[in-house]
């Protein structure tokens, strides 16, 4: 711990820091999140698969490691970059420090870097790749080599392998959670509302899902470029043709739009944090949301049956869609929060209403 280590950016910039967690060298896509708390939810969000995550908030690790705050069972990030990490966390729920946790999970950590300067570079140049190296001897080689790094086959890398079911205390609905790298708080919010949740792997077909006779399908968040999931997009299209009630979140929102003729594009540096304002275009009310995404659905040339329902108040990008001719809606932000504001939790209740209005299973 504390050994000098270098962060080499694709644009040639180098930052020097100190090690914690696992030793070793790694390449990844470097992104920053502005969340001031919730580092455990960030670390265990499978959507960060393949990425080197930078925290702009300087004090990290202060309340230790608390497994009940995890959003998945493992850490999918490539590496973690912080200004300062707390070596003696203080919290009755803590089960250890980040250093120990990173060694168990096989994660490389760097501290002592000017994360605000690093964030400014990413904001100005745009998202890029980076390499964590023990020396600068091969810097020029790596600056060239890391340009080719891409996050591919991401959903398969993080999705569950088997179907599993968790019963609600008082079952009112049966919902399939299509796991593209789902955050656990999506399942918790469904269970809390009387939904028995059947979690299925990313590679599941529409026919398999329909055979489970759900009242609705939740399309989960997840990592990578949405457009690479050609097979899943086709299966979602079949669910829409069967008029299955659908609620999509983040990657699920993007895949649903792609299945309905929409397009996605990569943002300059993404939206990641817990203070992203979105406008409900029907009520003009602004909600503060939790977000973690590098792609967005294009608001241009949308097919006529797709209506933008939420817009990002900072940059005007699409943050939510409702569909005119199918029982479906989706949002780019995270209504389940974890971490972040819970202003938009009501969307889970809107999903229950959608299932009531379309009573799919009862119609079978
Ligand atoms: N959290 C997510 O679901 C992210 C969606 C997608 N991988 C993106 O980066 O835009």
mmCIF file of C-alpha atoms and ligand atoms in Angstrom:
data_model
loop_
_atom_site.group_PDB
_atom_site.id
_atom_site.type_symbol
_atom_site.label_atom_id
_atom_site.label_comp_id
_atom_site.label_asym_id
_atom_site.label_seq_id
_atom_site.Cartn_x
_atom_site.Cartn_y
_atom_site.Cartn_z
ATOM 1 C CA UNK A 1 0.000 0.000 0.000
ATOM 2 C CA UNK A 2 1.245 3.483 -0.756
ATOM 3 C CA UNK A 3 3.641 2.457 -3.593
ATOM 4 C CA UNK A 4 3.904 5.064 -6.399
ATOM 5 C CA UNK A 5 1.715 4.284 -9.428
ATOM 6 C CA UNK A 6 0.938 6.132 -12.681
ATOM 7 C CA UNK A 7 -2.329 6.824 -14.505
ATOM 8 C CA UNK A 8 -1.611 7.200 -18.253
ATOM 9 C CA UNK A 9 -4.434 8.837 -20.235
ATOM 10 C CA UNK A 10 -5.128 8.192 -23.915
ATOM 11 C CA UNK A 11 -4.301 11.872 -24.594
ATOM 12 C CA UNK A 12 -0.803 11.467 -23.131
ATOM 13 C CA UNK A 13 -1.490 13.168 -19.767
ATOM 14 C CA UNK A 14 0.006 11.342 -16.739
ATOM 15 C CA UNK A 15 -1.110 11.555 -13.104
ATOM 16 C CA UNK A 16 0.998 10.129 -10.260
ATOM 17 C CA UNK A 17 -0.663 8.532 -7.250
ATOM 18 C CA UNK A 18 -0.263 5.897 -4.551
ATOM 19 C CA UNK A 19 -1.601 2.353 -4.516
ATOM 20 C CA UNK A 20 -4.191 0.677 -2.317
ATOM 21 C CA UNK A 21 -6.091 -2.588 -2.850
ATOM 22 C CA UNK A 22 -4.706 -5.058 -5.391
ATOM 23 C CA UNK A 23 -1.381 -4.390 -7.119
ATOM 24 C CA UNK A 24 -1.065 -4.850 -10.903
ATOM 25 C CA UNK A 25 -1.649 -2.959 -14.182
ATOM 26 C CA UNK A 26 -4.965 -2.491 -16.012
ATOM 27 C CA UNK A 27 -6.603 -0.625 -18.911
ATOM 28 C CA UNK A 28 -10.156 0.707 -18.853
ATOM 29 C CA UNK A 29 -12.522 3.450 -19.976
ATOM 30 C CA UNK A 30 -12.118 6.278 -17.428
ATOM 31 C CA UNK A 31 -15.289 7.948 -16.120
ATOM 32 C CA UNK A 32 -16.053 10.219 -13.167
ATOM 33 C CA UNK A 33 -18.968 10.299 -10.733
ATOM 34 C CA UNK A 34 -19.828 13.301 -8.586
ATOM 35 C CA UNK A 35 -21.748 11.379 -5.884
ATOM 36 C CA UNK A 36 -20.820 12.647 -2.402
ATOM 37 C CA UNK A 37 -21.857 9.408 -0.656
ATOM 38 C CA UNK A 38 -22.887 5.936 -1.846
ATOM 39 C CA UNK A 39 -19.399 4.745 -2.841
ATOM 40 C CA UNK A 40 -20.430 1.150 -1.987
ATOM 41 C CA UNK A 41 -23.430 1.337 -4.348
ATOM 42 C CA UNK A 42 -21.139 2.776 -7.031
ATOM 43 C CA UNK A 43 -18.516 0.057 -6.546
ATOM 44 C CA UNK A 44 -21.093 -2.737 -6.785
ATOM 45 C CA UNK A 45 -23.166 -1.321 -9.675
ATOM 46 C CA UNK A 46 -22.538 -3.762 -12.575
ATOM 47 C CA UNK A 47 -23.135 -0.874 -15.036
ATOM 48 C CA UNK A 48 -19.533 0.215 -14.383
ATOM 49 C CA UNK A 49 -18.139 -3.033 -15.855
ATOM 50 C CA UNK A 50 -14.877 -2.358 -17.770
ATOM 51 C CA UNK A 51 -14.513 1.190 -16.432
ATOM 52 C CA UNK A 52 -11.940 2.984 -14.235
ATOM 53 C CA UNK A 53 -14.094 5.050 -11.857
ATOM 54 C CA UNK A 54 -12.969 8.450 -10.529
ATOM 55 C CA UNK A 55 -14.723 9.959 -7.479
ATOM 56 C CA UNK A 56 -14.722 13.758 -7.531
ATOM 57 C CA UNK A 57 -15.746 13.878 -3.848
ATOM 58 C CA UNK A 58 -12.407 13.784 -1.973
ATOM 59 C CA UNK A 59 -13.207 11.697 1.140
ATOM 60 C CA UNK A 60 -14.011 8.073 0.331
ATOM 61 C CA UNK A 61 -14.335 5.004 2.557
ATOM 62 C CA UNK A 62 -15.207 6.894 5.750
ATOM 63 C CA UNK A 63 -18.078 4.569 6.737
ATOM 64 C CA UNK A 64 -16.222 1.400 5.720
ATOM 65 C CA UNK A 65 -17.611 -1.661 3.900
ATOM 66 C CA UNK A 66 -21.276 -2.595 4.515
ATOM 67 C CA UNK A 67 -22.474 -5.612 2.459
ATOM 68 C CA UNK A 68 -26.174 -4.759 2.948
ATOM 69 C CA UNK A 69 -25.535 -1.548 0.964
ATOM 70 C CA UNK A 70 -24.214 -3.513 -2.043
ATOM 71 C CA UNK A 71 -26.097 -3.325 -5.361
ATOM 72 C CA UNK A 72 -24.663 -6.672 -6.552
ATOM 73 C CA UNK A 73 -22.519 -9.431 -5.079
ATOM 74 C CA UNK A 74 -19.299 -8.347 -6.780
ATOM 75 C CA UNK A 75 -17.293 -5.303 -7.884
ATOM 76 C CA UNK A 76 -17.266 -5.070 -11.702
ATOM 77 C CA UNK A 77 -15.137 -1.932 -12.135
ATOM 78 C CA UNK A 78 -11.585 -2.157 -13.553
ATOM 79 C CA UNK A 79 -10.034 0.236 -10.970
ATOM 80 C CA UNK A 80 -10.936 3.055 -8.563
ATOM 81 C CA UNK A 81 -9.346 6.496 -8.282
ATOM 82 C CA UNK A 82 -9.845 8.705 -5.236
ATOM 83 C CA UNK A 83 -8.273 11.783 -3.647
ATOM 84 C CA UNK A 84 -8.158 10.218 -0.191
ATOM 85 C CA UNK A 85 -9.438 6.942 1.211
ATOM 86 C CA UNK A 86 -10.156 6.445 4.896
ATOM 87 C CA UNK A 87 -7.862 3.840 6.429
ATOM 88 C CA UNK A 88 -9.748 3.735 9.748
ATOM 89 C CA UNK A 89 -13.475 3.865 8.915
ATOM 90 C CA UNK A 90 -15.856 4.703 11.714
ATOM 91 C CA UNK A 91 -19.293 3.064 11.532
ATOM 92 C CA UNK A 92 -21.020 0.385 13.667
ATOM 93 C CA UNK A 93 -22.173 -1.346 10.449
ATOM 94 C CA UNK A 94 -18.701 -1.433 8.866
ATOM 95 C CA UNK A 95 -17.143 -4.838 8.165
ATOM 96 C CA UNK A 96 -13.708 -3.547 7.147
ATOM 97 C CA UNK A 97 -11.732 -1.054 5.077
ATOM 98 C CA UNK A 98 -11.712 -0.500 1.321
ATOM 99 C CA UNK A 99 -8.136 -1.796 1.099
ATOM 100 C CA UNK A 100 -9.076 -5.222 2.488
ATOM 101 C CA UNK A 101 -12.271 -5.307 0.432
ATOM 102 C CA UNK A 102 -10.363 -4.451 -2.774
ATOM 103 C CA UNK A 103 -7.799 -7.181 -2.114
ATOM 104 C CA UNK A 104 -10.661 -9.725 -1.644
ATOM 105 C CA UNK A 105 -12.456 -8.513 -4.795
ATOM 106 C CA UNK A 106 -9.264 -8.126 -6.895
ATOM 107 C CA UNK A 107 -9.649 -4.372 -7.448
ATOM 108 C CA UNK A 108 -6.821 -1.859 -8.029
ATOM 109 C CA UNK A 109 -7.087 1.431 -6.116
ATOM 110 C CA UNK A 110 -5.172 4.693 -6.517
ATOM 111 C CA UNK A 111 -5.240 7.600 -4.061
ATOM 112 C CA UNK A 112 -3.397 10.928 -3.781
ATOM 113 C CA UNK A 113 -4.383 11.988 -7.308
ATOM 114 C CA UNK A 114 -5.853 15.460 -7.968
ATOM 115 C CA UNK A 115 -9.229 13.980 -8.944
ATOM 116 C CA UNK A 116 -10.735 17.419 -9.676
ATOM 117 C CA UNK A 117 -7.982 18.239 -12.190
ATOM 118 C CA UNK A 118 -8.379 14.735 -13.676
ATOM 119 C CA UNK A 119 -12.148 15.295 -13.948
ATOM 120 C CA UNK A 120 -11.612 18.640 -15.708
ATOM 121 C CA UNK A 121 -9.395 16.871 -18.280
ATOM 122 C CA UNK A 122 -12.108 14.238 -18.931
ATOM 123 C CA UNK A 123 -14.836 16.903 -19.148
ATOM 124 C CA UNK A 124 -12.810 19.003 -21.610
ATOM 125 C CA UNK A 125 -11.404 16.176 -23.759
ATOM 126 C CA UNK A 126 -14.347 13.801 -23.422
ATOM 127 C CA UNK A 127 -14.456 10.231 -22.147
ATOM 128 C CA UNK A 128 -11.293 8.293 -22.993
ATOM 129 C CA UNK A 129 -9.321 5.178 -22.084
ATOM 130 C CA UNK A 130 -6.537 5.021 -19.508
ATOM 131 C CA UNK A 131 -3.891 2.638 -18.197
ATOM 132 C CA UNK A 132 -2.687 2.129 -14.627
ATOM 133 C CA UNK A 133 1.063 1.303 -14.738
ATOM 134 C CA UNK A 134 3.889 0.812 -12.253
ATOM 135 C CA UNK A 135 6.360 2.803 -14.395
ATOM 136 C CA UNK A 136 6.464 5.255 -17.310
ATOM 137 C CA UNK A 137 9.108 3.282 -19.232
ATOM 138 C CA UNK A 138 6.517 2.164 -21.828
ATOM 139 C CA UNK A 139 4.297 5.244 -21.647
ATOM 140 C CA UNK A 140 4.358 6.056 -25.388
ATOM 141 C CA UNK A 141 3.546 2.436 -26.277
ATOM 142 C CA UNK A 142 0.563 2.436 -23.909
ATOM 143 C CA UNK A 143 -0.748 5.822 -25.096
ATOM 144 C CA UNK A 144 -1.074 4.221 -28.543
ATOM 145 C CA UNK A 145 -2.240 0.777 -27.362
ATOM 146 C CA UNK A 146 -5.034 1.876 -25.038
ATOM 147 C CA UNK A 147 -6.822 3.716 -27.848
ATOM 148 C CA UNK A 148 -8.123 0.336 -29.099
ATOM 149 C CA UNK A 149 -9.666 -0.713 -25.765
ATOM 150 C CA UNK A 150 -13.456 -1.243 -25.969
ATOM 151 C CA UNK A 151 -15.993 -2.612 -23.500
ATOM 152 C CA UNK A 152 -17.626 -5.537 -25.355
ATOM 153 C CA UNK A 153 -20.108 -8.317 -24.532
ATOM 154 C CA UNK A 154 -20.714 -6.449 -21.294
ATOM 155 C CA UNK A 155 -24.215 -7.756 -20.432
ATOM 156 C CA UNK A 156 -23.061 -11.386 -20.642
ATOM 157 C CA UNK A 157 -20.159 -10.558 -18.327
ATOM 158 C CA UNK A 158 -22.390 -9.339 -15.484
ATOM 159 C CA UNK A 159 -25.845 -10.912 -15.934
ATOM 160 C CA UNK A 160 -26.993 -13.839 -13.767
ATOM 161 C CA UNK A 161 -26.495 -17.360 -15.149
ATOM 162 C CA UNK A 162 -29.756 -18.945 -13.939
ATOM 163 C CA UNK A 163 -33.406 -17.998 -13.474
ATOM 164 C CA UNK A 164 -34.288 -17.312 -9.819
ATOM 165 C CA UNK A 165 -37.526 -16.335 -8.063
ATOM 166 C CA UNK A 166 -38.075 -14.291 -4.915
ATOM 167 C CA UNK A 167 -41.640 -14.230 -3.611
ATOM 168 C CA UNK A 168 -43.328 -11.064 -2.341
ATOM 169 C CA UNK A 169 -44.759 -11.268 1.174
ATOM 170 C CA UNK A 170 -48.275 -10.650 -0.207
ATOM 171 C CA UNK A 171 -48.053 -11.399 -3.945
ATOM 172 C CA UNK A 172 -50.100 -9.025 -6.114
ATOM 173 C CA UNK A 173 -48.049 -9.274 -9.310
ATOM 174 C CA UNK A 174 -45.490 -11.550 -10.935
ATOM 175 C CA UNK A 175 -42.735 -9.497 -12.591
ATOM 176 C CA UNK A 176 -39.823 -10.718 -14.694
ATOM 177 C CA UNK A 177 -36.664 -8.737 -13.956
ATOM 178 C CA UNK A 178 -34.589 -9.068 -17.138
ATOM 179 C CA UNK A 179 -31.075 -8.874 -15.673
ATOM 180 C CA UNK A 180 -28.657 -6.921 -17.893
ATOM 181 C CA UNK A 181 -26.549 -6.119 -14.804
ATOM 182 C CA UNK A 182 -29.411 -5.204 -12.472
ATOM 183 C CA UNK A 183 -28.935 -3.141 -9.326
ATOM 184 C CA UNK A 184 -30.492 -4.974 -6.359
ATOM 185 C CA UNK A 185 -32.546 -1.965 -5.291
ATOM 186 C CA UNK A 186 -34.741 -2.394 -8.386
ATOM 187 C CA UNK A 187 -35.718 -5.831 -7.067
ATOM 188 C CA UNK A 188 -36.162 -4.499 -3.518
ATOM 189 C CA UNK A 189 -38.589 -1.795 -4.774
ATOM 190 C CA UNK A 190 -40.641 -4.385 -6.691
ATOM 191 C CA UNK A 191 -40.785 -6.830 -3.728
ATOM 192 C CA UNK A 192 -41.822 -3.987 -1.425
ATOM 193 C CA UNK A 193 -44.814 -3.354 -3.739
ATOM 194 C CA UNK A 194 -46.131 -6.911 -3.702
ATOM 195 C CA UNK A 195 -44.307 -8.125 -6.828
ATOM 196 C CA UNK A 196 -42.870 -11.619 -6.859
ATOM 197 C CA UNK A 197 -39.664 -11.144 -8.863
ATOM 198 C CA UNK A 198 -38.402 -13.745 -11.344
ATOM 199 C CA UNK A 199 -34.877 -12.729 -12.378
ATOM 200 C CA UNK A 200 -33.782 -14.023 -15.791
ATOM 201 C CA UNK A 201 -30.372 -13.886 -17.573
ATOM 202 C CA UNK A 202 -29.692 -11.405 -20.373
ATOM 203 C CA UNK A 203 -29.662 -14.191 -22.986
ATOM 204 C CA UNK A 204 -33.286 -15.261 -22.204
ATOM 205 C CA UNK A 205 -35.734 -15.308 -25.142
ATOM 206 C CA UNK A 206 -39.125 -13.543 -25.297
ATOM 207 C CA UNK A 207 -40.807 -16.954 -25.568
ATOM 208 C CA UNK A 208 -39.144 -18.114 -22.314
ATOM 209 C CA UNK A 209 -40.315 -14.916 -20.607
ATOM 210 C CA UNK A 210 -43.891 -15.190 -21.902
ATOM 211 C CA UNK A 211 -43.972 -18.837 -20.753
ATOM 212 C CA UNK A 212 -43.385 -17.574 -17.179
ATOM 213 C CA UNK A 213 -46.744 -15.733 -17.524
ATOM 214 C CA UNK A 214 -45.650 -12.499 -15.804
ATOM 215 C CA UNK A 215 -47.892 -9.463 -15.320
ATOM 216 C CA UNK A 216 -45.010 -7.269 -16.504
ATOM 217 C CA UNK A 217 -41.317 -7.113 -17.380
ATOM 218 C CA UNK A 218 -38.678 -4.804 -15.892
ATOM 219 C CA UNK A 219 -35.732 -4.124 -18.246
ATOM 220 C CA UNK A 220 -32.759 -3.480 -15.958
ATOM 221 C CA UNK A 221 -29.752 -1.183 -16.022
ATOM 222 C CA UNK A 222 -26.442 -2.558 -17.267
ATOM 223 C CA UNK A 223 -23.001 -1.859 -18.766
ATOM 224 C CA UNK A 224 -21.633 -1.204 -22.222
ATOM 225 C CA UNK A 225 -22.860 0.144 -25.532
ATOM 226 C CA UNK A 226 -26.628 -0.532 -25.805
ATOM 227 C CA UNK A 227 -26.438 -0.974 -29.604
ATOM 228 C CA UNK A 228 -24.176 -4.060 -29.266
ATOM 229 C CA UNK A 229 -27.077 -6.078 -27.810
ATOM 230 C CA UNK A 230 -28.657 -6.963 -31.180
ATOM 231 C CA UNK A 231 -30.147 -10.277 -29.995
ATOM 232 C CA UNK A 232 -31.715 -8.830 -26.832
ATOM 233 C CA UNK A 233 -33.190 -5.896 -28.808
ATOM 234 C CA UNK A 234 -34.968 -8.371 -31.124
ATOM 235 C CA UNK A 235 -36.384 -10.292 -28.116
ATOM 236 C CA UNK A 236 -37.658 -7.057 -26.532
ATOM 237 C CA UNK A 237 -39.396 -6.274 -29.836
ATOM 238 C CA UNK A 238 -41.243 -9.620 -29.565
ATOM 239 C CA UNK A 239 -42.377 -8.763 -26.006
ATOM 240 C CA UNK A 240 -43.705 -5.429 -27.291
ATOM 241 C CA UNK A 241 -45.584 -7.227 -30.115
ATOM 242 C CA UNK A 242 -47.150 -9.465 -27.426
ATOM 243 C CA UNK A 243 -48.216 -6.234 -25.599
ATOM 244 C CA UNK A 244 -46.411 -7.188 -22.404
ATOM 245 C CA UNK A 245 -46.388 -4.276 -19.886
ATOM 246 C CA UNK A 246 -42.765 -3.047 -19.725
ATOM 247 C CA UNK A 247 -40.797 -0.621 -17.511
ATOM 248 C CA UNK A 248 -37.204 0.075 -18.619
ATOM 249 C CA UNK A 249 -34.429 1.654 -16.522
ATOM 250 C CA UNK A 250 -31.154 3.076 -17.937
ATOM 251 C CA UNK A 251 -29.770 0.363 -20.257
ATOM 252 C CA UNK A 252 -33.311 -1.092 -20.310
ATOM 253 C CA UNK A 253 -34.587 2.336 -21.429
ATOM 254 C CA UNK A 254 -32.026 2.419 -24.254
ATOM 255 C CA UNK A 255 -32.715 -1.172 -25.410
ATOM 256 C CA UNK A 256 -36.490 -0.564 -25.443
ATOM 257 C CA UNK A 257 -36.014 2.565 -27.577
ATOM 258 C CA UNK A 258 -33.700 0.652 -29.963
ATOM 259 C CA UNK A 259 -36.324 -2.120 -30.247
ATOM 260 C CA UNK A 260 -38.911 0.509 -31.256
ATOM 261 C CA UNK A 261 -36.839 2.218 -33.953
ATOM 262 C CA UNK A 262 -34.994 4.754 -31.775
ATOM 263 C CA UNK A 263 -31.243 5.436 -31.921
ATOM 264 C CA UNK A 264 -28.599 5.805 -29.199
ATOM 265 C CA UNK A 265 -25.386 7.840 -29.128
ATOM 266 C CA UNK A 266 -22.389 8.278 -26.802
ATOM 267 C CA UNK A 267 -22.337 11.380 -24.575
ATOM 268 C CA UNK A 268 -19.140 13.470 -24.295
ATOM 269 C CA UNK A 269 -18.504 12.297 -20.730
ATOM 270 C CA UNK A 270 -21.812 10.898 -19.455
ATOM 271 C CA UNK A 271 -23.982 11.683 -16.453
ATOM 272 C CA UNK A 272 -22.836 9.998 -13.212
ATOM 273 C CA UNK A 273 -23.852 11.200 -9.770
ATOM 274 C CA UNK A 274 -26.859 11.968 -7.584
ATOM 275 C CA UNK A 275 -27.721 15.551 -8.514
ATOM 276 C CA UNK A 276 -28.880 15.320 -12.137
ATOM 277 C CA UNK A 277 -32.024 17.464 -12.706
ATOM 278 C CA UNK A 278 -34.688 16.166 -15.103
ATOM 279 C CA UNK A 279 -37.869 17.921 -16.270
ATOM 280 C CA UNK A 280 -41.169 16.030 -16.505
ATOM 281 C CA UNK A 281 -42.349 17.463 -19.861
ATOM 282 C CA UNK A 282 -46.005 16.943 -18.941
ATOM 283 C CA UNK A 283 -46.016 18.726 -15.556
ATOM 284 C CA UNK A 284 -42.832 20.832 -16.066
ATOM 285 C CA UNK A 285 -41.798 19.692 -12.576
ATOM 286 C CA UNK A 286 -38.048 19.170 -12.044
ATOM 287 C CA UNK A 287 -36.826 16.096 -10.171
ATOM 288 C CA UNK A 288 -33.299 15.535 -8.897
ATOM 289 C CA UNK A 289 -32.149 12.080 -9.950
ATOM 290 C CA UNK A 290 -29.402 9.534 -9.532
ATOM 291 C CA UNK A 291 -27.690 8.760 -12.851
ATOM 292 C CA UNK A 292 -24.921 6.580 -14.241
ATOM 293 C CA UNK A 293 -24.800 6.454 -18.040
ATOM 294 C CA UNK A 294 -22.455 7.190 -20.928
ATOM 295 C CA UNK A 295 -24.980 6.724 -23.764
ATOM 296 C CA UNK A 296 -28.379 8.317 -24.396
ATOM 297 C CA UNK A 297 -31.385 7.869 -26.665
ATOM 298 C CA UNK A 298 -31.342 10.436 -29.469
ATOM 299 C CA UNK A 299 -34.298 12.813 -29.351
ATOM 300 C CA UNK A 300 -33.969 13.490 -33.100
ATOM 301 C CA UNK A 301 -36.084 11.677 -35.762
ATOM 302 C CA UNK A 302 -37.907 9.544 -33.212
ATOM 303 C CA UNK A 303 -40.672 7.330 -34.679
ATOM 304 C CA UNK A 304 -44.135 8.965 -34.177
ATOM 305 C CA UNK A 305 -45.246 6.488 -31.470
ATOM 306 C CA UNK A 306 -42.333 7.416 -29.200
ATOM 307 C CA UNK A 307 -42.892 10.453 -26.934
ATOM 308 C CA UNK A 308 -40.095 11.987 -24.841
ATOM 309 C CA UNK A 309 -41.470 12.241 -21.291
ATOM 310 C CA UNK A 310 -38.425 13.531 -19.356
ATOM 311 C CA UNK A 311 -35.575 15.785 -20.433
ATOM 312 C CA UNK A 312 -32.235 16.544 -18.718
ATOM 313 C CA UNK A 313 -32.399 20.133 -17.391
ATOM 314 C CA UNK A 314 -28.634 20.573 -17.866
ATOM 315 C CA UNK A 315 -28.142 19.483 -21.475
ATOM 316 C CA UNK A 316 -31.606 18.758 -22.882
ATOM 317 C CA UNK A 317 -30.922 15.075 -23.575
ATOM 318 C CA UNK A 318 -33.692 12.482 -23.434
ATOM 319 C CA UNK A 319 -34.243 11.164 -19.883
ATOM 320 C CA UNK A 320 -37.478 9.246 -20.310
ATOM 321 C CA UNK A 321 -39.903 7.939 -22.928
ATOM 322 C CA UNK A 322 -43.558 6.878 -22.982
ATOM 323 C CA UNK A 323 -44.963 4.856 -25.884
ATOM 324 C CA UNK A 324 -48.278 5.638 -27.536
ATOM 325 C CA UNK A 325 -49.160 2.210 -28.892
ATOM 326 C CA UNK A 326 -47.618 -0.282 -26.441
ATOM 327 C CA UNK A 327 -48.001 -0.580 -22.625
ATOM 328 C CA UNK A 328 -44.434 0.559 -21.923
ATOM 329 C CA UNK A 329 -42.419 3.437 -20.488
ATOM 330 C CA UNK A 330 -38.769 3.902 -19.526
ATOM 331 C CA UNK A 331 -36.330 6.299 -17.914
ATOM 332 C CA UNK A 332 -32.611 6.941 -18.385
ATOM 333 C CA UNK A 333 -32.115 7.847 -14.714
ATOM 334 C CA UNK A 334 -32.354 5.565 -11.676
ATOM 335 C CA UNK A 335 -35.724 5.856 -9.863
ATOM 336 C CA UNK A 336 -34.494 3.153 -7.446
ATOM 337 C CA UNK A 337 -31.748 5.649 -6.377
ATOM 338 C CA UNK A 338 -29.177 3.569 -4.376
ATOM 339 C CA UNK A 339 -27.528 5.895 -3.880
ATOM 340 C CA UNK A 340 -29.147 9.242 -4.319
ATOM 341 C CA UNK A 341 -32.506 11.053 -4.168
ATOM 342 C CA UNK A 342 -35.738 9.066 -4.049
ATOM 343 C CA UNK A 343 -37.876 11.775 -5.757
ATOM 344 C CA UNK A 344 -38.844 9.486 -8.651
ATOM 345 C CA UNK A 345 -39.670 6.264 -6.750
ATOM 346 C CA UNK A 346 -43.310 6.920 -7.792
ATOM 347 C CA UNK A 347 -42.437 5.461 -11.200
ATOM 348 C CA UNK A 348 -42.519 1.979 -9.651
ATOM 349 C CA UNK A 349 -46.135 2.642 -8.676
ATOM 350 C CA UNK A 350 -46.814 3.826 -12.218
ATOM 351 C CA UNK A 351 -45.538 0.416 -13.398
ATOM 352 C CA UNK A 352 -48.040 -1.359 -11.116
ATOM 353 C CA UNK A 353 -50.789 0.826 -12.581
ATOM 354 C CA UNK A 354 -49.638 -0.091 -16.103
ATOM 355 C CA UNK A 355 -49.908 -3.788 -15.208
ATOM 356 C CA UNK A 356 -53.381 -3.233 -13.697
ATOM 357 C CA UNK A 357 -54.558 -1.411 -16.820
ATOM 358 C CA UNK A 358 -53.220 -4.134 -19.100
ATOM 359 C CA UNK A 359 -53.777 -7.200 -16.845
ATOM 360 C CA UNK A 360 -51.727 -9.347 -19.201
ATOM 361 C CA UNK A 361 -51.535 -12.573 -17.221
ATOM 362 C CA UNK A 362 -55.169 -12.549 -16.159
ATOM 363 C CA UNK A 363 -56.047 -12.175 -19.852
ATOM 364 C CA UNK A 364 -54.190 -15.410 -20.659
HETATM 365 N N1 LIG B 1 -26.516 2.334 -15.771
HETATM 366 C C1 LIG B 1 -26.808 1.914 -17.013
HETATM 367 O O1 LIG B 1 -27.736 1.112 -17.231
HETATM 368 C C2 LIG B 1 -25.887 2.394 -18.113
HETATM 369 C C3 LIG B 1 -26.458 2.173 -19.499
HETATM 370 C C4 LIG B 1 -25.368 2.201 -20.571
HETATM 371 N N2 LIG B 1 -24.349 1.171 -20.328
HETATM 372 C C5 LIG B 1 -24.709 3.582 -20.600
HETATM 373 O O2 LIG B 1 -23.566 3.728 -20.171
HETATM 374 O O3 LIG B 1 -25.349 4.531 -21.021
#
